[in-house]
Coordinates of C-alpha atoms in Angstrom, one line a residue:
Chain A
M1 CA 7.6 26.5 16.5
S2 CA 11.0 25.0 16.0
S3 CA 13.2 22.2 16.4
S4 CA 16.0 25.0 17.4
D5 CA 13.6 27.1 20.2
K6 CA 15.9 26.9 23.2
F7 CA 13.0 26.3 25.9
P8 CA 9.4 26.4 25.6
A9 CA 7.2 28.4 27.9
P10 CA 7.6 27.6 31.0
T11 CA 4.5 25.4 32.1
P12 CA 4.0 22.5 34.1
A13 CA 5.3 20.5 30.7
K14 CA 8.9 21.4 31.6
G15 CA 10.1 20.5 35.2
A16 CA 13.0 18.5 37.1
E17 CA 11.1 15.0 37.0
A18 CA 12.5 12.6 34.6
T19 CA 8.9 10.7 34.8
P20 CA 6.1 12.2 32.3
P21 CA 3.3 14.1 34.5
G22 CA 0.3 11.8 35.2
Q23 CA -1.8 9.3 37.4
P24 CA -0.9 5.6 37.5
M25 CA -2.0 3.5 35.7
S26 CA -5.4 2.3 36.4
M27 CA -7.2 -1.1 37.1
G28 CA -9.4 -0.5 34.2
Q29 CA -6.5 0.0 31.6
H30 CA -4.8 -2.9 32.7
V31 CA -7.9 -4.5 32.3
V32 CA -8.5 -3.4 28.6
D33 CA -4.2 -3.9 27.7
K34 CA -4.3 -7.3 29.0
G35 CA -7.5 -8.3 26.9
A36 CA -5.7 -6.1 23.6
S37 CA -2.4 -8.5 23.7
M38 CA -4.4 -11.6 24.5
L39 CA -6.1 -11.0 21.3
Q40 CA -4.3 -9.0 19.1
A41 CA -1.3 -10.2 17.2
L42 CA 1.4 -7.4 18.0
T43 CA 3.0 -8.6 14.6
P44 CA 5.3 -5.3 13.6
V45 CA 6.4 -4.4 17.1
K46 CA 7.4 -9.0 17.2
Q47 CA 9.3 -8.1 14.0
I48 CA 12.3 -6.2 16.6
S49 CA 14.9 -8.2 17.0
Q50 CA 17.9 -6.6 18.6
H51 CA 18.6 -3.6 21.2
V52 CA 21.5 -1.0 20.6
C53 CA 22.9 1.4 23.0
T54 CA 24.4 4.5 21.0
F55 CA 24.8 8.5 21.2
A56 CA 23.7 11.2 19.2
L57 CA 24.1 14.9 18.9
Y58 CA 21.6 17.7 17.9
S59 CA 21.9 18.9 14.6
H60 CA 21.5 22.9 15.3
D61 CA 23.0 22.0 18.8
M62 CA 25.7 19.8 18.7
Y63 CA 26.7 20.7 21.8
R64 CA 23.4 18.7 22.8
Q65 CA 24.0 14.6 23.6
I66 CA 22.0 12.1 24.5
E67 CA 22.2 8.1 25.0
T68 CA 20.4 6.4 22.8
H69 CA 18.0 3.2 22.8
H70 CA 17.4 1.5 19.7
Y71 CA 15.3 -1.0 18.8
V72 CA 15.6 -1.9 15.9
S73 CA 13.7 -4.6 13.0
R74 CA 14.9 -5.3 9.8
L75 CA 12.7 -5.0 6.3
N76 CA 15.9 -6.9 4.4
Q77 CA 19.6 -6.5 4.4
D78 CA 19.9 -3.1 3.2
F79 CA 17.1 -1.2 5.4
L80 CA 16.2 -1.1 9.3
Q81 CA 13.8 0.5 11.0
C82 CA 14.3 1.8 14.6
P83 CA 11.9 3.8 17.3
V84 CA 15.0 5.1 19.7
Y85 CA 14.2 5.5 23.3
D86 CA 15.7 7.6 26.4
S87 CA 17.0 4.0 28.2
D88 CA 16.0 0.9 28.4
D89 CA 13.8 0.7 31.0
S90 CA 10.0 -0.6 30.9
N91 CA 9.3 3.5 31.5
A92 CA 12.1 4.8 28.7
R93 CA 10.3 7.2 26.8
L94 CA 10.2 7.4 23.2
I95 CA 12.1 9.6 21.8
G96 CA 11.9 9.7 18.1
I97 CA 12.7 6.9 14.7
E98 CA 15.6 6.2 13.7
Y99 CA 15.8 4.6 9.6
I100 CA 19.3 2.9 8.4
I101 CA 20.6 2.1 4.7
S102 CA 23.2 0.6 3.0
D103 CA 25.9 2.3 1.1
R104 CA 24.2 1.8 -2.1
F105 CA 20.9 2.8 -1.6
F106 CA 22.1 6.3 -0.2
E107 CA 24.0 6.6 -3.1
A108 CA 20.9 6.8 -4.6
L109 CA 20.0 9.4 -3.0
P110 CA 19.3 13.2 -4.1
Q111 CA 21.9 15.5 -2.3
E112 CA 19.3 17.4 -0.7
E113 CA 18.1 14.0 0.5
Q114 CA 21.4 12.9 2.2
K115 CA 22.1 15.9 4.1
L116 CA 19.7 14.8 6.4
W117 CA 21.6 11.6 7.0
H118 CA 24.6 10.7 8.6
S119 CA 27.3 8.0 8.7
H120 CA 27.7 5.3 11.0
A121 CA 31.5 3.7 10.6
Y122 CA 32.8 6.2 13.8
E123 CA 30.6 5.3 16.3
I124 CA 30.9 1.7 15.2
K125 CA 34.8 1.4 15.1
S126 CA 34.9 3.4 18.3
G127 CA 32.6 0.7 20.7
L128 CA 30.2 3.7 21.0
W129 CA 27.7 1.9 19.2
V130 CA 26.7 -1.7 21.7
N131 CA 24.5 -4.4 21.9
P132 CA 24.1 -4.7 25.6
R133 CA 24.7 -7.7 27.2
I134 CA 25.7 -9.5 23.7
P135 CA 29.4 -11.1 24.0
E136 CA 30.7 -9.2 21.3
M137 CA 32.2 -12.0 19.2
I138 CA 28.1 -12.7 18.4
G139 CA 27.5 -9.3 17.3
K140 CA 30.7 -8.5 15.2
P141 CA 30.0 -10.3 12.4
E142 CA 27.6 -7.8 11.4
L143 CA 29.4 -4.8 12.5
E144 CA 31.6 -4.9 9.1
N145 CA 28.3 -4.3 6.8
L146 CA 26.7 -1.9 9.5
A147 CA 30.3 0.5 9.6
K148 CA 29.3 1.1 5.9
T149 CA 25.3 2.4 6.8
Y150 CA 23.6 5.7 7.3
G151 CA 21.3 6.9 9.2
K152 CA 18.5 9.5 9.3
F153 CA 17.4 10.0 13.0
W154 CA 14.2 12.4 13.9
C155 CA 13.8 13.5 17.3
T156 CA 10.8 14.3 19.0
W157 CA 10.9 14.4 22.6
Q158 CA 13.8 16.8 23.6
V159 CA 14.4 15.1 27.4
D160 CA 17.7 16.5 28.3
R161 CA 15.9 20.0 27.8
G162 CA 14.0 19.2 30.6
D163 CA 10.9 18.6 28.4
R164 CA 8.1 16.6 30.6
L165 CA 6.0 16.5 27.5
P166 CA 7.4 16.1 23.9
L167 CA 7.6 19.5 22.8
G168 CA 7.9 21.1 19.6
A169 CA 9.2 20.7 16.1
P170 CA 11.0 17.6 15.6
A171 CA 14.8 17.7 15.2
L172 CA 17.4 16.3 12.8
M173 CA 19.9 14.1 15.2
M174 CA 23.7 13.5 13.8
S175 CA 25.8 10.6 14.8
P176 CA 29.0 10.5 17.1
Q177 CA 32.5 12.0 14.8
G178 CA 35.6 11.5 15.4
V179 CA 36.4 15.5 14.9
N180 CA 35.8 18.3 17.3
L181 CA 32.2 19.0 17.7
G182 CA 31.1 14.9 16.9
K183 CA 33.2 13.9 19.7
I184 CA 31.3 12.7 23.1
E185 CA 31.6 14.0 26.4
P186 CA 33.8 11.6 28.5
E187 CA 31.3 11.4 31.0
L188 CA 28.5 10.4 29.0
V189 CA 30.2 7.8 28.0
K190 CA 31.6 7.0 31.2
K191 CA 28.1 6.3 32.8
R192 CA 26.7 4.3 30.0
D193 CA 30.0 1.6 30.2
D194 CA 29.4 1.4 34.1
K195 CA 25.5 0.5 34.0
Y196 CA 26.3 -2.4 31.8
S197 CA 29.7 -3.2 32.6
I198 CA 31.8 -2.3 29.8
S199 CA 34.5 -0.7 28.5
T200 CA 34.1 1.7 24.8
E201 CA 38.0 2.0 24.9
A202 CA 38.0 -2.3 25.1
I203 CA 35.5 -2.4 22.4
M204 CA 37.3 -0.1 20.2
Q205 CA 40.3 -2.0 20.5
S206 CA 38.6 -5.3 19.4
R207 CA 37.4 -3.7 16.5
V208 CA 40.2 -2.5 14.9
E209 CA 40.0 -4.9 12.0
I210 CA 36.6 -3.9 11.0
E211 CA 36.9 -2.5 7.5
E212 CA 36.4 1.3 7.3
P213 CA 34.3 1.9 4.5
E214 CA 36.5 2.8 1.4
W215 CA 34.3 6.2 0.6
I216 CA 31.9 8.1 3.0
N217 CA 29.4 10.1 1.4
P218 CA 30.9 13.7 2.1
Q219 CA 27.0 15.3 2.2
A220 CA 26.3 13.2 5.1
D221 CA 27.4 14.5 8.6
Y222 CA 26.6 18.1 6.7
W223 CA 28.1 19.9 9.5
K224 CA 31.9 18.2 9.0
Q225 CA 32.2 20.0 5.6
H226 CA 29.9 23.0 6.1
A227 CA 29.6 23.5 9.5
K228 CA 26.3 24.2 9.4
G229 CA 23.5 21.9 10.9
F230 CA 19.9 21.8 10.5
A231 CA 16.0 22.9 12.6
I232 CA 12.7 22.6 11.7
D233 CA 10.4 24.5 11.5
I234 CA 6.2 24.6 11.6
E235 CA 4.5 27.0 9.8
K236 CA 1.3 27.8 9.5
T237 CA -0.6 27.4 6.1
E238 CA -3.4 27.3 4.8
M239 CA -5.1 24.1 4.7
K240 CA -5.9 22.0 1.2
L241 CA -9.1 21.2 2.3
R242 CA -11.8 18.2 1.4
A243 CA -14.3 19.4 4.1
P244 CA -14.7 22.1 6.8
I245 CA -11.9 22.1 9.7
P246 CA -11.8 21.6 12.6
Chain B
M1 CA 8.7 -8.9 -7.3
R2 CA 12.1 -8.8 -7.6
S3 CA 15.5 -10.9 -9.6
C4 CA 17.7 -12.2 -7.4
V5 CA 20.9 -10.9 -8.8
G6 CA 23.1 -14.7 -8.1
C7 CA 20.7 -17.1 -9.5
H8 CA 18.3 -14.7 -11.5
V9 CA 15.2 -16.7 -9.7
Y10 CA 12.0 -14.0 -9.2
C11 CA 11.9 -14.2 -5.3
I12 CA 9.7 -11.9 -2.9
P13 CA 11.4 -10.7 0.3
L14 CA 10.4 -11.8 3.1
P15 CA 11.9 -11.6 6.3
R16 CA 14.7 -13.4 7.5
V17 CA 14.3 -16.0 4.2
A18 CA 16.9 -16.0 1.3
L19 CA 14.7 -18.2 -1.4
H20 CA 17.3 -17.8 -3.5
A21 CA 20.3 -19.7 -1.5
N22 CA 22.4 -22.6 -2.8
A23 CA 20.2 -22.4 -6.2
S24 CA 21.1 -24.7 -8.7
S25 CA 18.8 -27.5 -10.2
L26 CA 15.4 -26.4 -12.1
S27 CA 13.6 -28.4 -10.3
W28 CA 14.5 -25.8 -7.0
Q29 CA 14.0 -23.2 -9.3
L30 CA 10.3 -24.3 -10.2
K31 CA 9.2 -24.9 -6.5
T32 CA 10.8 -21.5 -5.8
L33 CA 9.1 -19.7 -8.2
H34 CA 5.7 -21.8 -7.7
G35 CA 5.9 -20.3 -4.2
A36 CA 6.8 -16.7 -4.8
L37 CA 3.9 -16.7 -7.1
I38 CA 1.7 -18.2 -4.3
S39 CA 2.9 -15.8 -1.8
L40 CA 2.5 -13.0 -4.5
N41 CA -1.3 -13.9 -5.2
Q42 CA -1.7 -14.2 -1.2
L43 CA 0.3 -10.0 -1.0
L44 CA -2.3 -9.5 -3.8
S45 CA -5.3 -10.2 -2.9
N46 CA -5.6 -10.9 1.5
H47 CA -4.5 -7.4 3.0
K48 CA -3.4 -4.8 0.7
A49 CA -3.9 -1.8 2.0
M50 CA -4.9 1.0 -0.4
S51 CA -2.0 3.7 0.4
N52 CA 0.8 2.3 -1.9
H53 CA 2.6 -0.6 -1.1
A54 CA 6.5 0.9 -2.4
Q55 CA 8.7 -2.5 -1.9
V56 CA 11.5 -0.7 0.5
P57 CA 14.9 -1.2 -2.3
G58 CA 16.6 -4.2 -0.6
E59 CA 18.1 -7.8 -1.1
P60 CA 16.2 -10.4 1.0
T61 CA 17.6 -11.0 4.8
E62 CA 21.2 -12.9 4.7
T63 CA 21.4 -16.3 7.3
T64 CA 23.9 -15.0 9.0
T65 CA 22.5 -11.6 9.7
S66 CA 19.4 -13.6 10.7
L67 CA 21.8 -15.9 13.0
V68 CA 23.3 -12.8 15.0
E69 CA 19.2 -10.9 15.2
T70 CA 18.0 -14.2 16.8
A71 CA 20.3 -14.3 19.1
T72 CA 20.0 -10.4 20.3
G73 CA 16.3 -11.1 20.2
A74 CA 16.6 -14.6 22.5
I75 CA 19.2 -12.7 25.2
Q76 CA 18.0 -9.1 25.3
G77 CA 14.8 -7.6 27.4
F78 CA 13.4 -5.5 24.9
R79 CA 11.7 -3.9 28.2
P80 CA 10.3 -0.7 26.1
I81 CA 9.1 -2.3 24.0
K82 CA 7.4 -5.3 26.1
Q83 CA 5.2 -2.2 27.3
I84 CA 3.6 -2.2 23.9
H85 CA 0.2 -4.0 24.7
E86 CA -2.7 -2.2 22.1
H87 CA -3.0 -1.8 18.3
L88 CA -5.7 1.0 16.8
C89 CA -6.1 1.5 13.4
A90 CA -7.7 5.4 12.4
F91 CA -6.8 7.9 9.3
H92 CA -4.3 10.9 9.7
F93 CA -4.1 13.7 6.9
Y94 CA -1.1 15.5 6.2
G95 CA -1.1 19.2 8.9
Y96 CA -1.1 21.5 5.5
D97 CA -3.4 18.7 3.2
M98 CA -6.9 17.2 4.4
T99 CA -6.8 15.1 0.6
R100 CA -4.2 13.1 1.5
Q101 CA -4.9 10.5 4.0
V102 CA -3.3 7.6 5.4
E103 CA -4.0 4.5 7.4
A104 CA -2.0 4.5 10.4
H105 CA -1.7 1.1 12.7
H106 CA -1.1 2.2 16.3
F107 CA 1.0 0.0 18.6
C108 CA 0.8 2.0 22.4
A109 CA 2.7 1.9 25.3
H110 CA 1.1 3.2 28.8
Q111 CA 3.4 5.4 30.3
N112 CA 1.4 6.2 32.9
E113 CA -2.5 6.1 32.7
E114 CA -2.6 9.8 31.0
M115 CA -0.2 9.4 28.6
R116 CA 0.7 6.6 25.7
Q117 CA 3.9 6.8 23.5
C118 CA 2.2 4.9 20.0
L119 CA 4.8 3.5 16.9
I120 CA 3.0 3.8 14.2
Y121 CA 3.0 1.4 10.6
D122 CA 1.2 1.4 7.3
T123 CA -0.5 -2.1 7.9
P124 CA -0.2 -4.7 10.7
E125 CA 1.7 -7.2 8.9
A126 CA 5.5 -8.6 9.5
D127 CA 6.7 -6.2 6.7
A128 CA 5.1 -3.2 7.7
K129 CA 6.5 0.3 7.6
L130 CA 7.2 2.1 10.9
I131 CA 6.0 5.2 9.1
G132 CA 6.1 7.7 12.2
L133 CA 4.5 8.0 15.7
E134 CA 1.9 9.2 18.2
Y135 CA 2.0 10.7 21.6
M136 CA -1.5 10.9 23.4
I137 CA -2.7 12.6 26.7
S138 CA -5.2 13.5 28.8
E139 CA -6.6 16.2 28.6
N140 CA -5.4 17.5 32.2
L141 CA -1.7 17.3 30.4
F142 CA -3.0 18.7 27.1
L143 CA -4.0 22.1 29.4
T144 CA -0.6 22.3 31.0
L145 CA 0.9 22.7 27.7
P146 CA 2.3 26.2 26.5
D147 CA -0.4 28.0 24.0
E148 CA 2.5 27.7 20.6
E149 CA 2.4 24.2 21.2
K150 CA -1.9 23.4 21.6
P151 CA -2.3 23.2 18.0
L152 CA 0.6 20.5 17.3
W153 CA -1.9 18.3 18.4
H154 CA -5.1 17.0 17.5
S155 CA -8.6 15.6 19.1
H156 CA -9.9 12.3 19.0
L157 CA -13.2 12.4 20.1
Y158 CA -14.9 12.7 16.5
E159 CA -12.3 9.6 15.3
V160 CA -14.0 7.2 18.3
K161 CA -17.7 8.2 18.1
S162 CA -17.7 7.8 15.0
G163 CA -16.0 4.6 14.1
V164 CA -13.6 5.1 12.7
L165 CA -10.6 3.9 15.1
F166 CA -10.8 1.0 16.0
M167 CA -9.0 -1.8 17.9
P168 CA -8.6 -4.6 15.6
R169 CA -10.3 -8.1 17.0
V170 CA -10.7 -6.5 20.3
P171 CA -14.6 -7.5 20.8
G172 CA -16.9 -4.4 21.0
P173 CA -17.3 -4.1 24.7
I174 CA -13.9 -4.6 25.7
E175 CA -12.9 -2.2 22.7
R176 CA -14.9 0.6 23.9
H177 CA -14.4 0.3 27.6
G178 CA -10.5 0.5 26.4
L179 CA -12.2 3.8 23.7
D180 CA -13.8 6.0 26.6
K181 CA -10.7 6.9 27.5
V182 CA -8.9 7.7 24.2
C183 CA -12.5 10.1 23.4
K184 CA -10.9 12.2 25.7
T185 CA -7.2 12.7 25.3
Y186 CA -5.2 14.2 22.2
G187 CA -2.7 13.4 20.0
K188 CA 0.7 14.8 18.3
T189 CA 1.3 12.4 15.8
I190 CA 4.6 12.7 13.0
H191 CA 4.9 10.8 10.1
F192 CA 8.5 10.5 8.9
W193 CA 7.4 8.1 5.6
Q194 CA 5.4 9.1 2.6
V195 CA 3.7 5.9 1.7
D196 CA 0.8 8.2 0.1
K197 CA 3.1 9.2 -2.5
G198 CA 4.2 6.0 -2.9
D199 CA 8.0 6.3 -1.7
N200 CA 9.9 3.6 -0.9
L201 CA 12.2 5.2 1.5
P202 CA 11.6 7.2 4.3
L203 CA 12.5 10.9 2.6
G204 CA 11.8 14.2 3.1
L205 CA 11.0 15.9 6.4
P206 CA 9.0 15.0 8.9
Q207 CA 5.5 16.1 9.0
L208 CA 2.9 17.1 11.2
M209 CA -0.4 14.8 11.0
M210 CA -4.2 16.0 11.6
A211 CA -6.9 13.8 12.7
L212 CA -10.0 13.8 11.6
T213 CA -12.8 16.2 13.2
R214 CA -15.9 16.1 11.5
D215 CA -18.3 13.7 8.7
G216 CA -17.1 14.4 5.4
Q217 CA -13.9 14.5 5.9
L218 CA -12.7 10.8 5.6
D219 CA -11.9 9.5 1.8
E220 CA -15.2 7.3 1.3
E221 CA -12.8 4.6 -0.4
L222 CA -9.7 4.5 1.6
G223 CA -12.4 4.3 4.6
R224 CA -14.5 1.3 3.0
D225 CA -11.4 -0.3 2.2
V226 CA -10.7 -0.7 5.7
E227 CA -13.8 -1.8 7.2
K228 CA -13.6 -4.7 4.4
R229 CA -10.7 -5.6 5.2
F230 CA -10.6 -5.9 8.9
G231 CA -14.7 -6.7 9.5
V232 CA -15.8 -3.5 10.9
S233 CA -18.4 -1.3 10.0
F234 CA -17.9 2.3 11.4
E235 CA -21.6 3.2 10.9
K236 CA -22.1 0.4 13.6
E237 CA -19.9 1.2 16.1
R238 CA -20.8 4.8 15.7
V239 CA -24.4 3.5 16.7
K240 CA -23.1 1.9 19.9
R241 CA -20.4 4.5 21.0
A242 CA -23.4 6.9 21.3
E243 CA -23.0 7.5 25.2
L244 CA -18.9 7.7 25.0
T245 CA -18.0 11.6 26.2
G246 CA -15.1 13.8 24.6
P247 CA -12.5 16.5 26.9
T248 CA -15.0 17.5 30.3
H249 CA -14.1 21.1 28.8
G250 CA -14.8 20.7 25.2
I251 CA -12.7 20.4 22.6
H252 CA -10.0 23.6 22.9
P253 CA -9.6 26.0 19.9
L254 CA -6.1 25.7 19.8
A255 CA -5.5 22.3 19.0
N256 CA -5.9 20.6 16.0
G257 CA -4.0 22.8 14.2
G258 CA -6.0 25.8 15.7
G259 CA -8.0 25.8 12.2
K260 CA -4.9 26.4 10.4
G261 CA -3.0 24.4 8.1
L262 CA 1.0 23.9 9.7
I263 CA 3.6 22.6 7.4
P264 CA 7.1 21.4 8.1
K265 CA 9.8 23.9 6.8
L266 CA 14.3 23.2 6.9
R267 CA 16.7 25.8 8.0
E268 CA 20.1 25.9 7.9
V269 CA 21.7 27.2 11.4
D270 CA 25.6 27.6 12.1
C271 CA 27.4 25.0 14.3
K272 CA 28.6 27.3 17.5
P273 CA 30.9 28.6 17.1
A274 CA 31.5 27.9 13.7
D275 CA 35.3 28.7 13.9
S276 CA 35.5 24.7 15.9
V277 CA 34.5 23.1 12.7
P278 CA 37.7 23.1 10.4
R279 CA 36.6 22.0 6.7
V280 CA 37.3 18.5 6.4
F281 CA 38.2 17.5 2.8
V282 CA 37.7 13.7 2.8

C-alpha cells in the first residue's frame, strides 16, 4: 500500500462523483451535534484565524496539481498549523495537514527532515497564495514573514485521483516553484481566480516589493536539486505488544 | 518558560499576547514575572496531560501579526471549520508499537450520516498541537473499501463500550445516543506529530495509528490521568453502555491491521521525465 499507487482497486470507494458516499445526516445526529456544540468549547478549532487558498503538487508525481484551502492557526510567531481542505464550501473534504515554520527553525532541522519540506517564497511572490476576500493591503504586512517560511504538507485524501473515500498511504506534497515541474497549470489558476474574482497576475505585480529571502535551503523543494520525489509505503511488521491484538 | 531576547523577562508564549512589549520599568517587569509564574503554576497543576508537552519553539505572536489575523478571522467565512460540532477524547497507539499511546482529542464534522472527518489535537486547550486527523465511516462504507485498504482502518466497538472514548462535558444520555453510531464505525487515523516522544515539531513520517480493541491494552496510568482530568469513570460508563452494539457483521477480520503491525517507510522516486528537471544550483 503506497501513496504512489496509481489507482487503488476499483470499488464503490472510487467514482466520478465529488461527494463522499453515504446517507444524508439524520435528525438524531443533528440533535447530538447541536447538544455537543452548545456544551463543548471546541477551543483548539476556535484558534483558526485565516483562510488561505493556494496550490500544491504531489511529490511523487508533480504533474498532479491541486487547489488547496488552508485554515491556519498560529501557535506563536514562528509556527503555524493548518488543516487543508479541497474547497471552502461547508461540504469540503479534509485532504491533509500542513505545518509552517520560520526559516530559523527550519535551518535547525536535520537534513533528512528538511527533505520533506518546501519553501513558500515563490508561491507568495507569484500571487498564487491568497487570502480570499481579504483586501491585499490588509494581508500584505505578514506576507514578507510568510515568504521566508517552510512548509510540510501531507495529503491523506487524493480527491484528484477520483477517490470517494480517503484511500492509501499519506502523500507528501510540494509547493509551486518558478521552474518547469513546479509551475502551476494556467487553467487551474484561472478557475480559482474566476471563483474569487481576482487576478493572480495583478497580485503578483503588487507583491513585487516583497523581499526575496536571501537564502532558500537547497534541501527544501528536494526535487529541484535532485530530480527526486518521495512516496510513503505502509508495510506489515511485527507489532510491539503490551496485550494481544486484535 | 523562555527568556525573551528583547527584554530578558521570562515569559510564557500565550496566543496573541506579547507579554514583553516595551518593557522598561522594574515594576512592569516584576508584574510580568508574577503573571508568568501564576500562568506556569496553572499550566502545571490543571490540565497538564501525561504526554510530554514539549514547547513549540518560537517567539510569542507579535501585535502586528495578531492584527492581521484578527481581520482575517472577522472577514473570512470558515465554512469547513464551522461544520466541526463535537469533541471526542480517545486513545491511539502507533500502528507498529502498542506500548506508545497518545491521548487524542478529536474535533469532528459530519460529511453525511455515514462519514466524519476529525482534526486531532493533543489537548483541548488553545495552545493545543494539531497532531493528526481521523476519518470515521459506517460499516456499509467500510465494506466498499478494497481489501488492501481495510487493514489501515480500526474498529471503534471496544473503545466505546469500555467507556474510554467519551465526549467531554456532554451529559451521559446525549453522549450515549451519539456513541451508539460511533460504535459501529471504522476509523482511519494518521498522526504527523509524535508528541509522546517529546518532539516539539512535527518531525518524521506520517504514522498510521490504531485504536484499543480489548482490555489490557490501555496504559493504566494514562487512563487514570485522563479520568482524573476530565472527571470521568471508564468503568461506570462501561456499565451504562452495555446495550450498545457494534457492526452488524461483526468486526471485519481485515480491520485493525489484520492482526499485524503497520509501519510507514519513505521511498525516493524519480521525477518523470527526469530530463525535464535541470539541476538548479542556488
